[in-house]
Amino acid sequence: MTKVYLNKKINPRIALGHPWIYNNEVDRIAGPIEPGDIVEVYFFDGQLAGRGYINPNSQIIIRLLTRKREEIDANFFYEKIKTAWAYRQQLGYVENCRLVFGEADGLPALIIDKFNDYFVLQTLSLGIDIWKPAIVDALKKIFTPKGIYERNDVPVRELEGLTQVKDFLTDPFPTEIIIKENDLQFYVNIETGQKTGYFLDQQDNRRAIKDIVKGADVLGAFTYTGTFEIHAAHYGAKSVLGIDISESAVAQANKNAALNKLDHIVKFEAMNAFDLLKKWGKEGRKYDVVMLDPPAFTKSRNNIDKAVTGYKEINLRGMQMLRNGGFLVTSSCTNLVSPELFLETIQMAAWDAKKRIRQVTYQSQSSDHPIIWGMENTHYLKFLIVEVCDR
Ligand code: SAH
């Protein structure tokens, strides 16, 4: 196995457990390498850093899979996935869960979502993509999957020299399935839906709205398949209107409302939330609860300011549309906007909206997406409920 030696002066990040090694942290590579090979990595002083896969064409040249001198083979992946499953089971995420959350499960660039008997896979780097057959075999051994599908239609793969692809990894199966969450049912299309088909990261947060929506008129924006809004109706809201820009998401959301026999309370319409919040705000429309769950506003550090402006704008308008004492339920999944920056932005929005706010709930993604301190990209979701009063 080829050995890689790191520079003397490098960030302590790697020693502290971060699995990524950048190009400029490598002093020398002692031997031949092919992209995707497993290599053994040493610190400058000769101490073992671990074993991982290498891709000289990527800025992150190595991602460590282990800190030990252990064999990286099919069995390694089987054991890792088994361990990841044991953790989810222990925490009660049995039916649906993010089974593998990449770096946070020691499997960099691998995402596996479990939707009851179906599995959706993303292999986002070359070094993990090579192990796809072993990963699929492990899933077949641990579970009895009705189907496994890859949603590798993700641009980040191109940075690794991989193509974008989506396909069956088992015999084909109908890709529109039904999952259960918090006593409700949702259609999920794992072939055509966004990302892996469904946002499992909000599953605990959807329960957090239970007590504030009773008897309320609720407006939800950026609803996708309507999960928060259907929860609101289920938890006793008087009326719920959900808005998404995507016609297909709105069609799916209305179908989900009907599936749960809540379509007399919750309706969905296709509209641009930015335009609508502005227009309805000006018209003086009022709600008891406004819920916002926009997509990531930036993936680049250069655009953080723009993302903050976007958050400020929608949250300010959302607050203005609340009756005195109403609740704003607001999320941010932009990885580069830190929790501190997000909360600061909400406070600025409240100030400009001439409102006083009081924190009701603040949490992150559900625990099947564990956060590793020091790996910022594992702590990406911010979920906040505030009570909003006139100033
Ligand atoms: N709340 C959802 C996830 C929302 S994902 C859930 O829990 O499942 C973000 C959604 O915002 C996507 O469905 C996307 O279509 C929608 N979106 C993006 N830009 C929008 C805009 N300008 N107006 C309304 N919806 C938008």
Tab-separated table of C-alpha atoms and ligand atoms in Angstrom:
chain	number	residue	atom	x	y	z
A	1	MET	CA	0.000	0.000	0.000
A	2	THR	CA	1.385	3.399	-0.958
A	3	LYS	CA	2.375	5.644	1.928
A	4	VAL	CA	1.634	9.357	2.069
A	5	TYR	CA	3.547	11.712	4.372
A	6	LEU	CA	2.020	14.972	5.567
A	7	ASN	CA	3.774	18.313	5.931
A	8	LYS	CA	5.339	19.280	9.227
A	9	LYS	CA	3.285	22.432	9.731
A	10	ILE	CA	-0.345	21.515	9.207
A	11	ASN	CA	-3.544	22.476	10.922
A	12	PRO	CA	-4.177	20.234	13.987
A	13	ARG	CA	-7.566	19.459	12.419
A	14	ILE	CA	-6.440	16.053	11.121
A	15	ALA	CA	-4.847	15.009	14.411
A	16	LEU	CA	-8.058	16.034	16.180
A	17	GLY	CA	-10.170	13.715	14.045
A	18	HIS	CA	-11.131	15.522	10.846
A	19	PRO	CA	-10.895	13.071	7.939
A	20	TRP	CA	-10.066	15.497	5.116
A	21	ILE	CA	-6.522	16.062	3.870
A	22	TYR	CA	-5.988	18.872	1.392
A	23	ASN	CA	-3.489	18.810	-1.488
A	24	ASN	CA	-1.248	21.391	0.148
A	25	GLU	CA	-0.956	19.352	3.349
A	26	VAL	CA	0.842	16.482	1.626
A	27	ASP	CA	4.650	16.477	1.730
A	28	ARG	CA	5.256	13.389	-0.430
A	29	ILE	CA	3.648	10.281	-1.825
A	30	ALA	CA	6.018	7.317	-1.605
A	31	GLY	CA	4.851	5.022	-4.378
A	32	PRO	CA	2.449	4.690	-7.281
A	33	ILE	CA	-1.194	5.684	-6.946
A	34	GLU	CA	-4.356	5.390	-8.990
A	35	PRO	CA	-7.270	7.710	-8.224
A	36	GLY	CA	-9.455	5.970	-5.640
A	37	ASP	CA	-6.685	3.804	-4.156
A	38	ILE	CA	-6.477	3.202	-0.438
A	39	VAL	CA	-3.296	4.733	0.982
A	40	GLU	CA	-1.659	4.791	4.406
A	41	VAL	CA	-1.080	8.273	5.782
A	42	TYR	CA	1.635	9.378	8.209
A	43	PHE	CA	2.214	12.604	10.082
A	44	PHE	CA	5.605	14.257	9.610
A	45	ASP	CA	6.929	12.663	12.805
A	46	GLY	CA	6.201	9.179	11.481
A	47	GLN	CA	3.017	8.605	13.536
A	48	LEU	CA	0.205	6.854	11.689
A	49	ALA	CA	-2.634	9.219	10.718
A	50	GLY	CA	-4.753	6.430	9.249
A	51	ARG	CA	-5.909	4.881	6.003
A	52	GLY	CA	-8.130	6.452	3.430
A	53	TYR	CA	-8.843	6.869	-0.240
A	54	ILE	CA	-6.880	9.209	-2.468
A	55	ASN	CA	-7.914	11.262	-5.478
A	56	PRO	CA	-5.087	13.449	-6.797
A	57	ASN	CA	-7.607	15.255	-9.030
A	58	SER	CA	-9.572	16.549	-6.060
A	59	GLN	CA	-8.672	19.454	-3.805
A	60	ILE	CA	-9.407	17.143	-0.878
A	61	ILE	CA	-6.774	14.659	-1.929
A	62	ILE	CA	-7.378	12.085	0.820
A	63	ARG	CA	-10.367	11.261	3.014
A	64	LEU	CA	-9.491	9.024	5.929
A	65	LEU	CA	-11.678	5.988	6.579
A	66	THR	CA	-9.877	4.734	9.652
A	67	ARG	CA	-7.252	5.808	12.165
A	68	LYS	CA	-6.021	2.236	12.520
A	69	ARG	CA	-3.910	-0.087	10.405
A	70	GLU	CA	-6.937	-2.144	9.418
A	71	GLU	CA	-7.992	-3.727	6.146
A	72	ILE	CA	-10.296	-1.622	4.008
A	73	ASP	CA	-12.397	-4.222	2.237
A	74	ALA	CA	-16.039	-5.181	1.732
A	75	ASN	CA	-16.249	-6.328	5.333
A	76	PHE	CA	-15.039	-2.926	6.563
A	77	PHE	CA	-18.031	-1.260	4.882
A	78	TYR	CA	-20.412	-3.946	6.151
A	79	GLU	CA	-19.272	-3.374	9.746
A	80	LYS	CA	-19.462	0.426	9.424
A	81	ILE	CA	-23.007	0.329	8.063
A	82	LYS	CA	-24.031	-2.159	10.746
A	83	THR	CA	-22.673	0.185	13.415
A	84	ALA	CA	-24.493	3.141	11.849
A	85	TRP	CA	-27.748	1.152	11.889
A	86	ALA	CA	-27.285	0.147	15.535
A	87	TYR	CA	-26.973	3.838	16.467
A	88	ARG	CA	-30.189	4.761	14.606
A	89	GLN	CA	-32.058	1.856	16.182
A	90	GLN	CA	-30.890	2.817	19.643
A	91	LEU	CA	-32.255	6.336	19.119
A	92	GLY	CA	-35.545	5.077	17.751
A	93	TYR	CA	-35.090	5.949	14.065
A	94	VAL	CA	-36.259	2.578	12.894
A	95	GLU	CA	-38.574	3.081	9.954
A	96	ASN	CA	-37.008	6.009	8.139
A	97	CYS	CA	-33.633	7.508	8.791
A	98	ARG	CA	-30.435	8.814	7.369
A	99	LEU	CA	-28.640	5.531	7.841
A	100	VAL	CA	-25.238	6.892	6.898
A	101	PHE	CA	-24.395	10.590	7.220
A	102	GLY	CA	-20.982	10.670	5.551
A	103	GLU	CA	-18.157	11.988	7.705
A	104	ALA	CA	-20.305	11.807	10.843
A	105	ASP	CA	-20.437	8.014	10.426
A	106	GLY	CA	-16.792	7.652	9.441
A	107	LEU	CA	-17.735	7.079	5.804
A	108	PRO	CA	-16.743	10.304	4.048
A	109	ALA	CA	-18.886	11.305	1.058
A	110	LEU	CA	-21.393	8.473	1.539
A	111	ILE	CA	-25.064	9.199	2.151
A	112	ILE	CA	-27.640	6.458	2.629
A	113	ASP	CA	-31.273	7.245	3.398
A	114	LYS	CA	-33.575	4.470	4.542
A	115	PHE	CA	-37.256	4.803	3.707
A	116	ASN	CA	-38.761	1.717	5.340
A	117	ASP	CA	-37.678	-1.096	2.973
A	118	TYR	CA	-36.132	1.177	0.360
A	119	PHE	CA	-32.670	2.708	0.323
A	120	VAL	CA	-31.320	5.729	-1.514
A	121	LEU	CA	-27.595	6.088	-1.951
A	122	GLN	CA	-25.271	8.954	-2.813
A	123	THR	CA	-21.564	8.333	-3.377
A	124	LEU	CA	-20.195	11.840	-3.691
A	125	SER	CA	-16.481	11.165	-4.218
A	126	LEU	CA	-14.496	8.817	-6.420
A	127	GLY	CA	-12.907	6.917	-3.545
A	128	ILE	CA	-16.282	5.945	-2.091
A	129	ASP	CA	-17.968	5.429	-5.474
A	130	ILE	CA	-15.556	2.558	-6.142
A	131	TRP	CA	-16.986	0.731	-3.127
A	132	LYS	CA	-20.606	1.001	-4.296
A	133	PRO	CA	-20.953	-2.766	-4.999
A	134	ALA	CA	-19.649	-3.583	-1.493
A	135	ILE	CA	-22.029	-1.017	0.039
A	136	VAL	CA	-25.014	-2.442	-1.857
A	137	ASP	CA	-24.055	-5.970	-0.761
A	138	ALA	CA	-23.810	-4.818	2.849
A	139	LEU	CA	-27.327	-3.300	2.663
A	140	LYS	CA	-28.652	-6.547	1.222
A	141	LYS	CA	-27.008	-8.521	4.030
A	142	ILE	CA	-28.181	-6.286	6.900
A	143	PHE	CA	-31.696	-5.553	5.622
A	144	THR	CA	-34.013	-7.208	3.157
A	145	PRO	CA	-34.379	-4.235	0.846
A	146	LYS	CA	-37.303	-4.032	-1.535
A	147	GLY	CA	-35.122	-1.722	-3.579
A	148	ILE	CA	-31.946	0.351	-3.652
A	149	TYR	CA	-31.607	3.448	-5.832
A	150	GLU	CA	-28.700	5.804	-6.454
A	151	ARG	CA	-29.350	9.556	-6.536
A	152	ASN	CA	-25.964	10.547	-7.785
A	153	ASP	CA	-27.409	13.392	-9.853
A	154	VAL	CA	-25.350	15.809	-7.784
A	155	PRO	CA	-22.971	18.400	-9.327
A	156	VAL	CA	-20.350	17.978	-6.579
A	157	ARG	CA	-19.430	14.614	-8.127
A	158	GLU	CA	-17.951	16.440	-11.102
A	159	LEU	CA	-15.251	17.957	-8.855
A	160	GLU	CA	-14.135	14.359	-8.361
A	161	GLY	CA	-14.155	13.523	-12.065
A	162	LEU	CA	-17.390	11.539	-11.713
A	163	THR	CA	-20.478	11.856	-13.896
A	164	GLN	CA	-23.955	12.572	-12.594
A	165	VAL	CA	-26.192	9.518	-12.623
A	166	LYS	CA	-29.419	8.164	-11.153
A	167	ASP	CA	-30.348	4.529	-11.456
A	168	PHE	CA	-31.541	1.339	-9.802
A	169	LEU	CA	-28.927	-0.624	-7.884
A	170	THR	CA	-31.319	-3.568	-7.573
A	171	ASP	CA	-33.992	-4.819	-9.949
A	172	PRO	CA	-36.218	-1.865	-10.921
A	173	PHE	CA	-39.163	-1.129	-8.624
A	174	PRO	CA	-41.940	1.514	-8.503
A	175	THR	CA	-40.142	4.570	-7.158
A	176	GLU	CA	-43.149	6.281	-5.618
A	177	ILE	CA	-43.395	4.829	-2.141
A	178	ILE	CA	-45.297	5.767	1.009
A	179	ILE	CA	-43.515	6.414	4.283
A	180	LYS	CA	-44.926	6.956	7.781
A	181	GLU	CA	-43.759	9.812	9.972
A	182	ASN	CA	-45.244	10.935	13.287
A	183	ASP	CA	-48.517	9.029	12.567
A	184	LEU	CA	-48.859	10.627	9.134
A	185	GLN	CA	-48.198	9.228	5.690
A	186	PHE	CA	-46.287	10.777	2.824
A	187	TYR	CA	-45.687	9.872	-0.785
A	188	VAL	CA	-41.999	9.988	-1.536
A	189	ASN	CA	-40.670	9.696	-5.041
A	190	ILE	CA	-37.110	8.556	-4.689
A	191	GLU	CA	-36.407	8.884	-8.409
A	192	THR	CA	-37.841	12.328	-9.164
A	193	GLY	CA	-38.003	13.986	-5.726
A	194	GLN	CA	-35.517	16.595	-4.514
A	195	LYS	CA	-32.192	15.313	-3.136
A	196	THR	CA	-32.931	11.722	-2.000
A	197	GLY	CA	-36.695	12.315	-2.242
A	198	TYR	CA	-37.542	13.501	1.250
A	199	PHE	CA	-36.065	15.745	3.947
A	200	LEU	CA	-35.563	13.382	6.864
A	201	ASP	CA	-33.465	15.971	8.709
A	202	GLN	CA	-36.607	17.881	9.762
A	203	GLN	CA	-38.479	14.859	11.124
A	204	ASP	CA	-38.106	15.827	14.790
A	205	ASN	CA	-38.622	19.522	14.084
A	206	ARG	CA	-41.981	18.787	12.473
A	207	ARG	CA	-43.156	17.540	15.857
A	208	ALA	CA	-41.943	20.735	17.520
A	209	ILE	CA	-44.848	22.757	16.055
A	210	LYS	CA	-47.472	20.623	17.809
A	211	ASP	CA	-48.561	23.038	20.534
A	212	ILE	CA	-48.321	26.323	18.664
A	213	VAL	CA	-50.577	25.484	15.721
A	214	LYS	CA	-53.750	24.513	17.586
A	215	GLY	CA	-56.647	26.561	16.214
A	216	ALA	CA	-54.235	28.680	14.169
A	217	ASP	CA	-54.301	30.084	10.651
A	218	VAL	CA	-50.993	28.898	9.277
A	219	LEU	CA	-48.966	30.016	6.274
A	220	GLY	CA	-46.088	27.792	5.158
A	221	ALA	CA	-43.602	28.806	2.499
A	222	PHE	CA	-41.052	26.566	0.778
A	223	THR	CA	-43.216	23.570	1.583
A	224	TYR	CA	-41.865	20.987	-0.887
A	225	THR	CA	-44.157	17.950	-0.359
A	226	GLY	CA	-46.020	19.698	2.428
A	227	THR	CA	-44.718	17.861	5.451
A	228	PHE	CA	-44.718	20.739	7.958
A	229	GLU	CA	-48.092	21.991	6.742
A	230	ILE	CA	-49.743	18.564	6.931
A	231	HIS	CA	-48.322	18.179	10.435
A	232	ALA	CA	-49.864	21.557	11.319
A	233	ALA	CA	-53.285	20.392	10.106
A	234	HIS	CA	-52.860	17.112	11.997
A	235	TYR	CA	-51.974	18.995	15.175
A	236	GLY	CA	-55.164	21.040	15.039
A	237	ALA	CA	-54.591	24.130	12.889
A	238	LYS	CA	-57.767	25.870	11.704
A	239	SER	CA	-56.466	26.540	8.185
A	240	VAL	CA	-53.143	25.932	6.462
A	241	LEU	CA	-51.871	27.327	3.187
A	242	GLY	CA	-48.583	26.013	1.777
A	243	ILE	CA	-46.586	27.668	-0.994
A	244	ASP	CA	-43.830	26.268	-3.163
A	245	ILE	CA	-42.428	27.447	-6.470
A	246	SER	CA	-42.373	23.920	-7.879
A	247	GLU	CA	-45.605	22.749	-9.528
A	248	SER	CA	-44.654	19.114	-9.057
A	249	ALA	CA	-43.929	19.620	-5.346
A	250	VAL	CA	-47.327	21.311	-4.929
A	251	ALA	CA	-49.074	18.439	-6.753
A	252	GLN	CA	-47.325	15.953	-4.467
A	253	ALA	CA	-48.184	18.056	-1.388
A	254	ASN	CA	-51.888	18.165	-2.283
A	255	LYS	CA	-51.774	14.413	-2.828
A	256	ASN	CA	-50.187	13.993	0.607
A	257	ALA	CA	-52.882	16.163	2.200
A	258	ALA	CA	-55.558	13.922	0.638
A	259	LEU	CA	-53.689	10.765	1.685
A	260	ASN	CA	-54.011	11.922	5.301
A	261	LYS	CA	-57.611	13.114	4.836
A	262	LEU	CA	-56.574	16.625	5.794
A	263	ASP	CA	-57.251	18.294	2.445
A	264	HIS	CA	-60.228	20.183	3.887
A	265	ILE	CA	-57.786	22.068	6.145
A	266	VAL	CA	-54.544	22.275	4.197
A	267	LYS	CA	-54.123	23.540	0.629
A	268	PHE	CA	-51.026	24.077	-1.476
A	269	GLU	CA	-50.381	26.521	-4.289
A	270	ALA	CA	-47.468	27.063	-6.660
A	271	MET	CA	-46.079	30.562	-6.185
A	272	ASN	CA	-42.799	32.370	-5.621
A	273	ALA	CA	-42.541	32.834	-1.865
A	274	PHE	CA	-40.387	35.960	-2.116
A	275	ASP	CA	-42.994	37.752	-4.265
A	276	LEU	CA	-45.886	36.497	-2.256
A	277	LEU	CA	-44.554	37.412	1.191
A	278	LYS	CA	-43.909	40.916	-0.115
A	279	LYS	CA	-47.319	41.316	-1.762
A	280	TRP	CA	-49.426	39.780	0.992
A	281	GLY	CA	-47.439	41.608	3.634
A	282	LYS	CA	-48.273	44.913	1.939
A	283	GLU	CA	-51.933	43.908	1.633
A	284	GLY	CA	-52.000	43.329	5.401
A	285	ARG	CA	-52.837	39.610	5.380
A	286	LYS	CA	-52.340	38.125	8.849
A	287	TYR	CA	-51.634	34.633	10.185
A	288	ASP	CA	-51.094	33.091	13.616
A	289	VAL	CA	-48.148	30.996	12.490
A	290	VAL	CA	-45.751	31.522	9.580
A	291	MET	CA	-43.365	28.696	8.675
A	292	LEU	CA	-40.321	29.151	6.419
A	293	ASP	CA	-38.029	26.383	5.206
A	294	PRO	CA	-36.134	27.699	2.176
A	295	PRO	CA	-33.487	25.774	0.236
A	296	ALA	CA	-29.799	26.508	0.843
A	297	PHE	CA	-29.155	30.058	-0.336
A	298	THR	CA	-25.449	29.579	-1.117
A	299	LYS	CA	-22.805	26.930	-1.443
A	300	SER	CA	-19.962	29.437	-1.770
A	301	ARG	CA	-18.255	31.528	0.885
A	302	ASN	CA	-18.351	34.505	-1.487
A	303	ASN	CA	-22.131	34.646	-1.311
A	304	ILE	CA	-22.723	34.437	2.431
A	305	ASP	CA	-23.813	38.079	2.489
A	306	LYS	CA	-26.420	37.423	-0.174
A	307	ALA	CA	-27.714	34.421	1.775
A	308	VAL	CA	-28.007	36.546	4.919
A	309	THR	CA	-29.913	39.210	2.965
A	310	GLY	CA	-32.297	36.501	1.729
A	311	TYR	CA	-32.904	35.151	5.240
A	312	LYS	CA	-33.421	38.616	6.599
A	313	GLU	CA	-35.917	39.506	3.908
A	314	ILE	CA	-38.185	36.464	4.228
A	315	ASN	CA	-38.079	36.414	8.018
A	316	LEU	CA	-38.793	40.129	8.286
A	317	ARG	CA	-41.809	39.759	6.015
A	318	GLY	CA	-42.900	36.609	7.797
A	319	MET	CA	-42.855	38.427	11.145
A	320	GLN	CA	-44.814	41.360	9.710
A	321	MET	CA	-47.556	38.969	8.628
A	322	LEU	CA	-48.070	37.603	12.141
A	323	ARG	CA	-50.832	38.654	14.464
A	324	ASN	CA	-49.533	39.981	17.781
A	325	GLY	CA	-48.227	37.001	19.794
A	326	GLY	CA	-48.015	34.719	16.755
A	327	PHE	CA	-45.200	32.303	16.028
A	328	LEU	CA	-42.508	32.256	13.388
A	329	VAL	CA	-41.133	28.809	12.575
A	330	THR	CA	-37.960	29.291	10.588
A	331	SER	CA	-35.185	27.089	9.241
A	332	SER	CA	-31.858	27.467	7.489
A	333	CYS	CA	-29.996	24.588	5.873
A	334	THR	CA	-27.197	26.742	4.453
A	335	ASN	CA	-24.122	25.057	5.787
A	336	LEU	CA	-22.014	28.232	5.494
A	337	VAL	CA	-24.408	30.299	7.600
A	338	SER	CA	-23.443	29.414	11.164
A	339	PRO	CA	-26.049	29.086	13.925
A	340	GLU	CA	-24.763	32.363	15.457
A	341	LEU	CA	-25.066	34.219	12.164
A	342	PHE	CA	-28.538	32.825	11.540
A	343	LEU	CA	-29.833	33.853	14.971
A	344	GLU	CA	-28.259	37.293	14.569
A	345	THR	CA	-30.028	37.642	11.228
A	346	ILE	CA	-33.385	36.777	12.777
A	347	GLN	CA	-32.767	39.382	15.454
A	348	MET	CA	-31.967	42.007	12.817
A	349	ALA	CA	-35.128	41.054	10.942
A	350	ALA	CA	-37.178	41.456	14.146
A	351	TRP	CA	-35.614	44.841	14.769
A	352	ASP	CA	-36.431	46.096	11.285
A	353	ALA	CA	-39.935	44.616	11.440
A	354	LYS	CA	-40.446	46.541	14.724
A	355	LYS	CA	-41.162	43.318	16.594
A	356	ARG	CA	-40.045	41.822	19.879
A	357	ILE	CA	-39.202	38.134	19.729
A	358	ARG	CA	-38.941	35.431	22.351
A	359	GLN	CA	-37.266	32.093	21.665
A	360	VAL	CA	-39.562	29.094	22.041
A	361	THR	CA	-37.439	26.335	20.514
A	362	TYR	CA	-34.038	26.179	18.954
A	363	GLN	CA	-32.710	22.941	17.560
A	364	SER	CA	-30.745	21.437	14.711
A	365	GLN	CA	-31.257	18.433	12.442
A	366	SER	CA	-32.593	15.162	13.861
A	367	SER	CA	-30.119	12.864	15.622
A	368	ASP	CA	-29.930	10.415	12.731
A	369	HIS	CA	-27.750	13.166	11.179
A	370	PRO	CA	-25.199	13.341	14.005
A	371	ILE	CA	-23.071	16.440	14.446
A	372	ILE	CA	-19.321	16.073	14.900
A	373	TRP	CA	-17.785	19.061	16.640
A	374	GLY	CA	-15.016	20.472	14.497
A	375	MET	CA	-16.643	19.268	11.265
A	376	GLU	CA	-18.726	22.308	10.436
A	377	ASN	CA	-20.466	20.708	7.488
A	378	THR	CA	-22.106	18.142	9.776
A	379	HIS	CA	-23.883	20.940	11.692
A	380	TYR	CA	-25.897	22.555	8.953
A	381	LEU	CA	-29.555	22.810	9.935
A	382	LYS	CA	-30.852	25.612	12.124
A	383	PHE	CA	-34.464	25.377	13.284
A	384	LEU	CA	-36.015	28.127	15.346
A	385	ILE	CA	-39.443	28.947	16.704
A	386	VAL	CA	-39.964	32.439	18.102
A	387	GLU	CA	-42.979	34.174	19.533
A	388	VAL	CA	-43.419	37.522	17.822
A	389	CYS	CA	-44.974	40.548	19.542
A	390	ASP	CA	-45.545	44.099	18.407
A	391	ARG	CA	-43.056	46.600	19.775
B	1	SAH	N1	-40.154	22.057	4.180
B	1	SAH	C1	-39.816	20.993	3.259
B	1	SAH	C2	-38.481	21.172	2.559
B	1	SAH	C3	-38.343	22.426	1.764
B	1	SAH	S1	-37.057	22.355	0.582
B	1	SAH	C4	-39.825	19.667	3.995
B	1	SAH	O1	-39.813	19.646	5.232
B	1	SAH	O2	-39.840	18.640	3.334
B	1	SAH	C5	-37.158	23.932	-0.121
B	1	SAH	C6	-38.285	24.134	-1.105
B	1	SAH	O3	-38.289	25.497	-1.499
B	1	SAH	C7	-38.208	23.342	-2.412
B	1	SAH	O4	-39.325	22.528	-2.526
B	1	SAH	C8	-38.183	24.387	-3.525
B	1	SAH	O5	-38.991	24.036	-4.644
B	1	SAH	C9	-38.780	25.585	-2.824
B	1	SAH	N2	-38.415	26.901	-3.367
B	1	SAH	C10	-37.235	27.344	-3.835
B	1	SAH	N3	-37.309	28.649	-4.170
B	1	SAH	C11	-38.572	29.051	-3.911
B	1	SAH	C12	-39.270	30.283	-4.030
B	1	SAH	N4	-38.668	31.378	-4.496
B	1	SAH	N5	-40.565	30.326	-3.653
B	1	SAH	C13	-41.188	29.222	-3.167
B	1	SAH	N6	-40.573	28.042	-3.034
B	1	SAH	C14	-39.286	27.935	-3.397
